[in-house]
């Protein structure tokens, strides 16, 4: 069976003012303009979405939001809707990142509502899951992931999930320089794929893309991509610099 089409995504988190964001996006756009066999996404901060979308227009780079709120509109100060993301040029949205869970009260329940809102409006959701160091040490990795994915996808039907992307980001590997070994990552990716198979069937299990995130660098991308169940990466720190991220997109050191 052929592997799924890779997706390499850059999560810029709370970095870059608009001038810097446009500069990096423009540079990256030039560096990857010939790439046709890998999907590429960058998720700048909300404030930079529209100018970054403009800067990458016509090239292979797609743009994503880092979060959304599930209501269509209303008195929700500080929040951003799917229509707003779409009008700023987004095709993707990251949902349930561990930093949102850790610092901003995101729960499996809110993740579930956000995925629903993304799917209903045609945005591709990148659902993040992952265990903490304590949970891994306590041998709870699989039970934690089972709960996160199970609750996050509660009440969805197979037909809803065609475009869903899952990102496995072990919390202990984010921004720490500690990467899960490729074997550790592969083991979890296989577990997640089996979860999808058990709950939604083999066709979706074979087509769904499962990204790895946590200290991905040019040095480790190829080894990760060589694993049978790793379909791409969600890159934080190493996506902030155009040259470095372009190497990751090419699976090059
Ligand atoms: P780092 O690549 O900086 O470890 O961050 C990973 C991440 O959180 C991407 O969403």
PDB file of C-alpha atoms and ligand atoms in Angstrom:
ATOM      1  CA  UNK A   1       0.000   0.000   0.000  1.00  0.00           C
ATOM      2  CA  UNK A   2       1.339   3.392  -0.960  1.00  0.00           C
ATOM      3  CA  UNK A   3       1.938   5.872   1.795  1.00  0.00           C
ATOM      4  CA  UNK A   4      -0.320   8.869   2.158  1.00  0.00           C
ATOM      5  CA  UNK A   5       0.616  12.242   0.687  1.00  0.00           C
ATOM      6  CA  UNK A   6       2.844  13.962   3.255  1.00  0.00           C
ATOM      7  CA  UNK A   7       1.843  17.165   5.028  1.00  0.00           C
ATOM      8  CA  UNK A   8       4.499  19.371   6.590  1.00  0.00           C
ATOM      9  CA  UNK A   9       2.984  22.097   8.742  1.00  0.00           C
ATOM     10  CA  UNK A  10       4.631  24.987  10.552  1.00  0.00           C
ATOM     11  CA  UNK A  11       3.042  26.315  13.730  1.00  0.00           C
ATOM     12  CA  UNK A  12       4.443  29.786  14.306  1.00  0.00           C
ATOM     13  CA  UNK A  13       2.761  30.094  17.722  1.00  0.00           C
ATOM     14  CA  UNK A  14       3.039  33.648  19.154  1.00  0.00           C
ATOM     15  CA  UNK A  15       5.976  34.696  17.013  1.00  0.00           C
ATOM     16  CA  UNK A  16       6.349  37.308  14.272  1.00  0.00           C
ATOM     17  CA  UNK A  17       4.809  40.699  13.722  1.00  0.00           C
ATOM     18  CA  UNK A  18       3.280  41.206  10.280  1.00  0.00           C
ATOM     19  CA  UNK A  19       6.413  42.511   8.569  1.00  0.00           C
ATOM     20  CA  UNK A  20       8.469  39.529   9.781  1.00  0.00           C
ATOM     21  CA  UNK A  21       5.691  37.060   8.978  1.00  0.00           C
ATOM     22  CA  UNK A  22       5.350  38.307   5.411  1.00  0.00           C
ATOM     23  CA  UNK A  23       9.119  38.322   4.953  1.00  0.00           C
ATOM     24  CA  UNK A  24       9.467  34.688   6.118  1.00  0.00           C
ATOM     25  CA  UNK A  25       6.429  33.532   4.139  1.00  0.00           C
ATOM     26  CA  UNK A  26       7.702  35.225   0.967  1.00  0.00           C
ATOM     27  CA  UNK A  27      11.150  33.708   1.365  1.00  0.00           C
ATOM     28  CA  UNK A  28       9.715  30.260   2.078  1.00  0.00           C
ATOM     29  CA  UNK A  29       7.421  30.546  -0.914  1.00  0.00           C
ATOM     30  CA  UNK A  30      10.428  31.050  -3.185  1.00  0.00           C
ATOM     31  CA  UNK A  31      12.337  28.162  -1.609  1.00  0.00           C
ATOM     32  CA  UNK A  32       9.559  25.591  -2.049  1.00  0.00           C
ATOM     33  CA  UNK A  33       7.942  26.829  -5.273  1.00  0.00           C
ATOM     34  CA  UNK A  34       8.925  23.644  -7.154  1.00  0.00           C
ATOM     35  CA  UNK A  35       7.473  21.208  -4.601  1.00  0.00           C
ATOM     36  CA  UNK A  36       4.470  19.300  -5.862  1.00  0.00           C
ATOM     37  CA  UNK A  37       4.479  16.048  -3.887  1.00  0.00           C
ATOM     38  CA  UNK A  38       4.214  17.387  -0.336  1.00  0.00           C
ATOM     39  CA  UNK A  39       1.411  19.482   1.155  1.00  0.00           C
ATOM     40  CA  UNK A  40       2.777  22.508   2.998  1.00  0.00           C
ATOM     41  CA  UNK A  41       0.961  24.599   5.574  1.00  0.00           C
ATOM     42  CA  UNK A  42       2.016  27.479   7.798  1.00  0.00           C
ATOM     43  CA  UNK A  43      -0.002  28.792  10.736  1.00  0.00           C
ATOM     44  CA  UNK A  44       1.011  32.364  11.575  1.00  0.00           C
ATOM     45  CA  UNK A  45      -0.659  34.320  14.388  1.00  0.00           C
ATOM     46  CA  UNK A  46      -4.181  35.561  13.629  1.00  0.00           C
ATOM     47  CA  UNK A  47      -2.979  39.115  12.998  1.00  0.00           C
ATOM     48  CA  UNK A  48      -0.709  37.976  10.154  1.00  0.00           C
ATOM     49  CA  UNK A  49      -3.081  35.527   8.424  1.00  0.00           C
ATOM     50  CA  UNK A  50      -4.356  37.840   5.693  1.00  0.00           C
ATOM     51  CA  UNK A  51      -1.004  39.339   4.625  1.00  0.00           C
ATOM     52  CA  UNK A  52       0.691  35.913   4.776  1.00  0.00           C
ATOM     53  CA  UNK A  53      -2.071  34.398   2.628  1.00  0.00           C
ATOM     54  CA  UNK A  54      -1.455  37.166   0.122  1.00  0.00           C
ATOM     55  CA  UNK A  55       2.314  36.556   0.210  1.00  0.00           C
ATOM     56  CA  UNK A  56       2.018  32.815  -0.594  1.00  0.00           C
ATOM     57  CA  UNK A  57      -0.822  33.074  -3.121  1.00  0.00           C
ATOM     58  CA  UNK A  58      -0.438  30.912  -6.214  1.00  0.00           C
ATOM     59  CA  UNK A  59       2.319  28.744  -4.686  1.00  0.00           C
ATOM     60  CA  UNK A  60       2.258  25.403  -2.867  1.00  0.00           C
ATOM     61  CA  UNK A  61       2.000  26.881   0.647  1.00  0.00           C
ATOM     62  CA  UNK A  62      -1.408  26.864   2.314  1.00  0.00           C
ATOM     63  CA  UNK A  63      -2.286  28.825   5.423  1.00  0.00           C
ATOM     64  CA  UNK A  64      -3.900  27.714   8.675  1.00  0.00           C
ATOM     65  CA  UNK A  65      -5.256  29.273  11.852  1.00  0.00           C
ATOM     66  CA  UNK A  66      -3.838  28.212  15.223  1.00  0.00           C
ATOM     67  CA  UNK A  67      -7.287  27.978  16.825  1.00  0.00           C
ATOM     68  CA  UNK A  68     -10.924  28.966  16.292  1.00  0.00           C
ATOM     69  CA  UNK A  69     -14.114  29.497  18.235  1.00  0.00           C
ATOM     70  CA  UNK A  70     -17.072  27.341  17.235  1.00  0.00           C
ATOM     71  CA  UNK A  71     -19.813  29.991  17.269  1.00  0.00           C
ATOM     72  CA  UNK A  72     -20.695  31.654  13.977  1.00  0.00           C
ATOM     73  CA  UNK A  73     -20.558  35.162  15.431  1.00  0.00           C
ATOM     74  CA  UNK A  74     -21.571  37.053  18.533  1.00  0.00           C
ATOM     75  CA  UNK A  75     -20.380  38.787  21.666  1.00  0.00           C
ATOM     76  CA  UNK A  76     -17.262  36.663  22.225  1.00  0.00           C
ATOM     77  CA  UNK A  77     -14.490  39.165  22.776  1.00  0.00           C
ATOM     78  CA  UNK A  78     -11.123  38.009  21.518  1.00  0.00           C
ATOM     79  CA  UNK A  79     -12.387  35.007  19.580  1.00  0.00           C
ATOM     80  CA  UNK A  80     -12.124  34.188  15.881  1.00  0.00           C
ATOM     81  CA  UNK A  81     -14.700  32.264  13.828  1.00  0.00           C
ATOM     82  CA  UNK A  82     -14.283  29.841  10.942  1.00  0.00           C
ATOM     83  CA  UNK A  83     -15.731  32.426   8.517  1.00  0.00           C
ATOM     84  CA  UNK A  84     -13.063  34.882   9.667  1.00  0.00           C
ATOM     85  CA  UNK A  85     -10.324  32.304   9.103  1.00  0.00           C
ATOM     86  CA  UNK A  86     -11.694  31.479   5.666  1.00  0.00           C
ATOM     87  CA  UNK A  87     -11.921  35.146   4.713  1.00  0.00           C
ATOM     88  CA  UNK A  88      -8.281  35.595   5.776  1.00  0.00           C
ATOM     89  CA  UNK A  89      -7.267  32.856   3.313  1.00  0.00           C
ATOM     90  CA  UNK A  90      -7.062  29.805   5.610  1.00  0.00           C
ATOM     91  CA  UNK A  91      -7.613  26.254   4.455  1.00  0.00           C
ATOM     92  CA  UNK A  92      -6.479  24.566   7.672  1.00  0.00           C
ATOM     93  CA  UNK A  93      -6.898  25.095  11.393  1.00  0.00           C
ATOM     94  CA  UNK A  94      -4.927  23.650  14.295  1.00  0.00           C
ATOM     95  CA  UNK A  95      -7.211  22.480  17.104  1.00  0.00           C
ATOM     96  CA  UNK A  96      -6.435  21.350  20.654  1.00  0.00           C
ATOM     97  CA  UNK A  97      -2.746  22.147  20.709  1.00  0.00           C
ATOM     98  CA  UNK A  98      -1.227  21.140  24.058  1.00  0.00           C
ATOM     99  CA  UNK A  99      -0.366  24.779  24.787  1.00  0.00           C
ATOM    100  CA  UNK A 100      -4.060  25.650  24.455  1.00  0.00           C
ATOM    101  CA  UNK A 101      -4.951  22.714  26.692  1.00  0.00           C
ATOM    102  CA  UNK A 102      -2.264  23.642  29.228  1.00  0.00           C
ATOM    103  CA  UNK A 103      -2.632  27.436  29.413  1.00  0.00           C
ATOM    104  CA  UNK A 104      -6.081  28.283  28.068  1.00  0.00           C
ATOM    105  CA  UNK A 105      -8.429  25.646  29.417  1.00  0.00           C
ATOM    106  CA  UNK A 106      -8.948  23.718  26.177  1.00  0.00           C
ATOM    107  CA  UNK A 107     -10.617  20.358  26.866  1.00  0.00           C
ATOM    108  CA  UNK A 108     -11.593  17.346  24.790  1.00  0.00           C
ATOM    109  CA  UNK A 109     -15.122  18.747  24.822  1.00  0.00           C
ATOM    110  CA  UNK A 110     -14.119  22.112  23.333  1.00  0.00           C
ATOM    111  CA  UNK A 111     -11.851  20.310  20.873  1.00  0.00           C
ATOM    112  CA  UNK A 112     -14.864  18.288  19.750  1.00  0.00           C
ATOM    113  CA  UNK A 113     -16.943  21.425  19.128  1.00  0.00           C
ATOM    114  CA  UNK A 114     -14.103  23.129  17.290  1.00  0.00           C
ATOM    115  CA  UNK A 115     -13.552  20.144  14.994  1.00  0.00           C
ATOM    116  CA  UNK A 116     -17.265  20.143  14.226  1.00  0.00           C
ATOM    117  CA  UNK A 117     -17.159  23.854  13.344  1.00  0.00           C
ATOM    118  CA  UNK A 118     -14.107  23.362  11.118  1.00  0.00           C
ATOM    119  CA  UNK A 119     -15.597  20.410   9.257  1.00  0.00           C
ATOM    120  CA  UNK A 120     -18.968  22.087   8.795  1.00  0.00           C
ATOM    121  CA  UNK A 121     -17.325  25.087   7.143  1.00  0.00           C
ATOM    122  CA  UNK A 122     -14.770  23.258   5.018  1.00  0.00           C
ATOM    123  CA  UNK A 123     -11.605  23.990   6.996  1.00  0.00           C
ATOM    124  CA  UNK A 124      -9.200  21.078   7.405  1.00  0.00           C
ATOM    125  CA  UNK A 125      -8.803  20.423  11.127  1.00  0.00           C
ATOM    126  CA  UNK A 126      -5.429  19.365  12.505  1.00  0.00           C
ATOM    127  CA  UNK A 127      -6.389  17.788  15.826  1.00  0.00           C
ATOM    128  CA  UNK A 128      -3.503  17.703  18.309  1.00  0.00           C
ATOM    129  CA  UNK A 129      -3.171  15.012  20.936  1.00  0.00           C
ATOM    130  CA  UNK A 130      -0.320  13.920  23.178  1.00  0.00           C
ATOM    131  CA  UNK A 131       0.647  12.766  26.639  1.00  0.00           C
ATOM    132  CA  UNK A 132       2.672  14.593  29.288  1.00  0.00           C
ATOM    133  CA  UNK A 133       5.958  13.308  30.636  1.00  0.00           C
ATOM    134  CA  UNK A 134       4.261  12.208  33.854  1.00  0.00           C
ATOM    135  CA  UNK A 135       1.648  10.280  31.896  1.00  0.00           C
ATOM    136  CA  UNK A 136       4.311   8.577  29.792  1.00  0.00           C
ATOM    137  CA  UNK A 137       6.336   7.678  32.877  1.00  0.00           C
ATOM    138  CA  UNK A 138       3.152   6.340  34.471  1.00  0.00           C
ATOM    139  CA  UNK A 139       2.544   4.146  31.393  1.00  0.00           C
ATOM    140  CA  UNK A 140      -0.662   6.023  30.656  1.00  0.00           C
ATOM    141  CA  UNK A 141       0.224   7.120  27.110  1.00  0.00           C
ATOM    142  CA  UNK A 142      -2.291   4.901  25.327  1.00  0.00           C
ATOM    143  CA  UNK A 143      -5.142   5.462  27.775  1.00  0.00           C
ATOM    144  CA  UNK A 144      -4.620   9.250  27.591  1.00  0.00           C
ATOM    145  CA  UNK A 145      -4.605   9.200  23.786  1.00  0.00           C
ATOM    146  CA  UNK A 146      -7.586   6.886  23.658  1.00  0.00           C
ATOM    147  CA  UNK A 147      -9.518   9.408  25.743  1.00  0.00           C
ATOM    148  CA  UNK A 148      -8.310  12.475  23.810  1.00  0.00           C
ATOM    149  CA  UNK A 149      -9.131  11.032  20.397  1.00  0.00           C
ATOM    150  CA  UNK A 150     -12.296   9.262  21.549  1.00  0.00           C
ATOM    151  CA  UNK A 151     -13.774  12.398  23.142  1.00  0.00           C
ATOM    152  CA  UNK A 152     -12.427  14.734  20.463  1.00  0.00           C
ATOM    153  CA  UNK A 153     -14.169  12.705  17.745  1.00  0.00           C
ATOM    154  CA  UNK A 154     -17.290  11.827  19.741  1.00  0.00           C
ATOM    155  CA  UNK A 155     -20.486  11.761  17.658  1.00  0.00           C
ATOM    156  CA  UNK A 156     -18.704  12.143  14.337  1.00  0.00           C
ATOM    157  CA  UNK A 157     -19.683   9.946  11.434  1.00  0.00           C
ATOM    158  CA  UNK A 158     -17.260   8.442   8.977  1.00  0.00           C
ATOM    159  CA  UNK A 159     -18.348  10.856   6.239  1.00  0.00           C
ATOM    160  CA  UNK A 160     -17.411  13.842   8.418  1.00  0.00           C
ATOM    161  CA  UNK A 161     -13.805  12.850   8.751  1.00  0.00           C
ATOM    162  CA  UNK A 162     -12.485  12.657   5.158  1.00  0.00           C
ATOM    163  CA  UNK A 163     -10.171  15.618   5.676  1.00  0.00           C
ATOM    164  CA  UNK A 164      -9.266  15.201   9.327  1.00  0.00           C
ATOM    165  CA  UNK A 165      -5.568  15.324  10.165  1.00  0.00           C
ATOM    166  CA  UNK A 166      -4.283  14.111  13.547  1.00  0.00           C
ATOM    167  CA  UNK A 167      -1.057  15.454  15.039  1.00  0.00           C
ATOM    168  CA  UNK A 168       0.641  13.418  17.747  1.00  0.00           C
ATOM    169  CA  UNK A 169       2.656  15.816  19.867  1.00  0.00           C
ATOM    170  CA  UNK A 170       4.075  14.314  23.053  1.00  0.00           C
ATOM    171  CA  UNK A 171       4.071  17.274  25.441  1.00  0.00           C
ATOM    172  CA  UNK A 172       7.500  16.361  26.801  1.00  0.00           C
ATOM    173  CA  UNK A 173       9.014  16.698  23.316  1.00  0.00           C
ATOM    174  CA  UNK A 174       7.637  20.160  22.478  1.00  0.00           C
ATOM    175  CA  UNK A 175      10.267  22.876  22.473  1.00  0.00           C
ATOM    176  CA  UNK A 176      12.516  20.776  24.687  1.00  0.00           C
ATOM    177  CA  UNK A 177      14.916  19.419  22.099  1.00  0.00           C
ATOM    178  CA  UNK A 178      13.852  15.934  23.251  1.00  0.00           C
ATOM    179  CA  UNK A 179      12.328  14.108  20.305  1.00  0.00           C
ATOM    180  CA  UNK A 180      10.422  10.904  20.732  1.00  0.00           C
ATOM    181  CA  UNK A 181      12.507   8.171  19.147  1.00  0.00           C
ATOM    182  CA  UNK A 182      11.195   7.215  15.746  1.00  0.00           C
ATOM    183  CA  UNK A 183      10.145   3.886  17.261  1.00  0.00           C
ATOM    184  CA  UNK A 184       8.230   5.601  20.070  1.00  0.00           C
ATOM    185  CA  UNK A 185       6.490   7.858  17.559  1.00  0.00           C
ATOM    186  CA  UNK A 186       5.721   4.979  15.181  1.00  0.00           C
ATOM    187  CA  UNK A 187       4.260   2.925  18.025  1.00  0.00           C
ATOM    188  CA  UNK A 188       1.846   5.731  18.939  1.00  0.00           C
ATOM    189  CA  UNK A 189       0.958   6.489  15.313  1.00  0.00           C
ATOM    190  CA  UNK A 190       0.079   2.857  14.777  1.00  0.00           C
ATOM    191  CA  UNK A 191      -2.029   2.937  17.929  1.00  0.00           C
ATOM    192  CA  UNK A 192      -3.886   6.028  16.644  1.00  0.00           C
ATOM    193  CA  UNK A 193      -4.432   4.451  13.228  1.00  0.00           C
ATOM    194  CA  UNK A 194      -5.791   1.309  14.893  1.00  0.00           C
ATOM    195  CA  UNK A 195      -8.126   3.484  16.967  1.00  0.00           C
ATOM    196  CA  UNK A 196      -9.481   5.024  13.752  1.00  0.00           C
ATOM    197  CA  UNK A 197      -9.840   1.581  12.195  1.00  0.00           C
ATOM    198  CA  UNK A 198     -11.748   0.226  15.192  1.00  0.00           C
ATOM    199  CA  UNK A 199     -14.094   3.199  15.338  1.00  0.00           C
ATOM    200  CA  UNK A 200     -14.427   4.345  11.725  1.00  0.00           C
ATOM    201  CA  UNK A 201     -13.209   1.460   9.578  1.00  0.00           C
ATOM    202  CA  UNK A 202     -10.219   0.504   7.515  1.00  0.00           C
ATOM    203  CA  UNK A 203     -10.682   2.929   4.614  1.00  0.00           C
ATOM    204  CA  UNK A 204     -10.355   6.019   6.797  1.00  0.00           C
ATOM    205  CA  UNK A 205      -7.602   4.373   8.856  1.00  0.00           C
ATOM    206  CA  UNK A 206      -5.556   3.894   5.695  1.00  0.00           C
ATOM    207  CA  UNK A 207      -6.156   7.389   4.317  1.00  0.00           C
ATOM    208  CA  UNK A 208      -5.961   9.580   7.430  1.00  0.00           C
ATOM    209  CA  UNK A 209      -2.776  11.559   7.848  1.00  0.00           C
ATOM    210  CA  UNK A 210      -1.110  11.403  11.236  1.00  0.00           C
ATOM    211  CA  UNK A 211       1.630  13.994  11.786  1.00  0.00           C
ATOM    212  CA  UNK A 212       4.358  13.894  14.402  1.00  0.00           C
ATOM    213  CA  UNK A 213       5.242  17.064  16.334  1.00  0.00           C
ATOM    214  CA  UNK A 214       7.870  17.787  18.968  1.00  0.00           C
ATOM    215  CA  UNK A 215      11.371  19.079  18.215  1.00  0.00           C
ATOM    216  CA  UNK A 216      11.242  18.150  14.524  1.00  0.00           C
ATOM    217  CA  UNK A 217      14.373  19.435  12.764  1.00  0.00           C
ATOM    218  CA  UNK A 218      16.122  18.939   9.397  1.00  0.00           C
ATOM    219  CA  UNK A 219      18.268  16.365  11.243  1.00  0.00           C
ATOM    220  CA  UNK A 220      15.449  14.018  12.208  1.00  0.00           C
ATOM    221  CA  UNK A 221      12.740  14.558   9.572  1.00  0.00           C
ATOM    222  CA  UNK A 222      13.863  11.868   7.137  1.00  0.00           C
ATOM    223  CA  UNK A 223      14.066   9.186   9.785  1.00  0.00           C
ATOM    224  CA  UNK A 224      10.588  10.113  11.006  1.00  0.00           C
ATOM    225  CA  UNK A 225       9.133  10.158   7.476  1.00  0.00           C
ATOM    226  CA  UNK A 226      10.566   6.707   6.817  1.00  0.00           C
ATOM    227  CA  UNK A 227       8.272   5.207   9.450  1.00  0.00           C
ATOM    228  CA  UNK A 228       5.213   3.530   7.941  1.00  0.00           C
ATOM    229  CA  UNK A 229       2.599   5.403   9.985  1.00  0.00           C
ATOM    230  CA  UNK A 230       4.147   8.885  10.117  1.00  0.00           C
ATOM    231  CA  UNK A 231       2.671  11.033   7.355  1.00  0.00           C
ATOM    232  CA  UNK A 232       4.220  14.381   8.079  1.00  0.00           C
ATOM    233  CA  UNK A 233       5.183  16.814  10.800  1.00  0.00           C
ATOM    234  CA  UNK A 234       3.821  19.706  12.812  1.00  0.00           C
ATOM    235  CA  UNK A 235       6.869  21.862  13.361  1.00  0.00           C
ATOM    236  CA  UNK A 236       7.213  24.652  15.916  1.00  0.00           C
ATOM    237  CA  UNK A 237      10.579  26.334  16.479  1.00  0.00           C
ATOM    238  CA  UNK A 238      12.205  25.017  13.302  1.00  0.00           C
ATOM    239  CA  UNK A 239       9.407  26.447  11.139  1.00  0.00           C
ATOM    240  CA  UNK A 240      10.207  30.047  12.055  1.00  0.00           C
ATOM    241  CA  UNK A 241      13.159  30.315   9.723  1.00  0.00           C
ATOM    242  CA  UNK A 242      12.461  29.881   5.998  1.00  0.00           C
ATOM    243  CA  UNK A 243      15.675  27.999   5.085  1.00  0.00           C
ATOM    244  CA  UNK A 244      15.318  25.526   7.958  1.00  0.00           C
ATOM    245  CA  UNK A 245      11.657  24.848   7.301  1.00  0.00           C
ATOM    246  CA  UNK A 246      12.309  24.458   3.557  1.00  0.00           C
ATOM    247  CA  UNK A 247      14.838  21.729   4.391  1.00  0.00           C
ATOM    248  CA  UNK A 248      12.253  19.951   6.528  1.00  0.00           C
ATOM    249  CA  UNK A 249       9.743  20.173   3.671  1.00  0.00           C
ATOM    250  CA  UNK A 250      12.345  18.424   1.487  1.00  0.00           C
ATOM    251  CA  UNK A 251      13.232  15.883   4.209  1.00  0.00           C
ATOM    252  CA  UNK A 252      16.811  17.156   4.005  1.00  0.00           C
ATOM    253  CA  UNK A 253      19.448  17.676   6.672  1.00  0.00           C
TER     254      UNK A 253
HETATM  255  P1  LIG B   1       8.661  22.400  18.537  1.00  0.00           P
HETATM  256  O1  LIG B   1       8.902  21.924  17.136  1.00  0.00           O
HETATM  257  O2  LIG B   1       9.226  23.762  18.818  1.00  0.00           O
HETATM  258  O3  LIG B   1       9.089  21.358  19.553  1.00  0.00           O
HETATM  259  O4  LIG B   1       7.073  22.577  18.713  1.00  0.00           O
HETATM  260  C1  LIG B   1       6.234  21.557  18.327  1.00  0.00           C
HETATM  261  C2  LIG B   1       4.849  22.059  18.314  1.00  0.00           C
HETATM  262  O5  LIG B   1       4.266  22.340  19.356  1.00  0.00           O
HETATM  263  C3  LIG B   1       4.192  22.268  17.012  1.00  0.00           C
HETATM  264  O6  LIG B   1       2.829  22.505  17.149  1.00  0.00           O
END
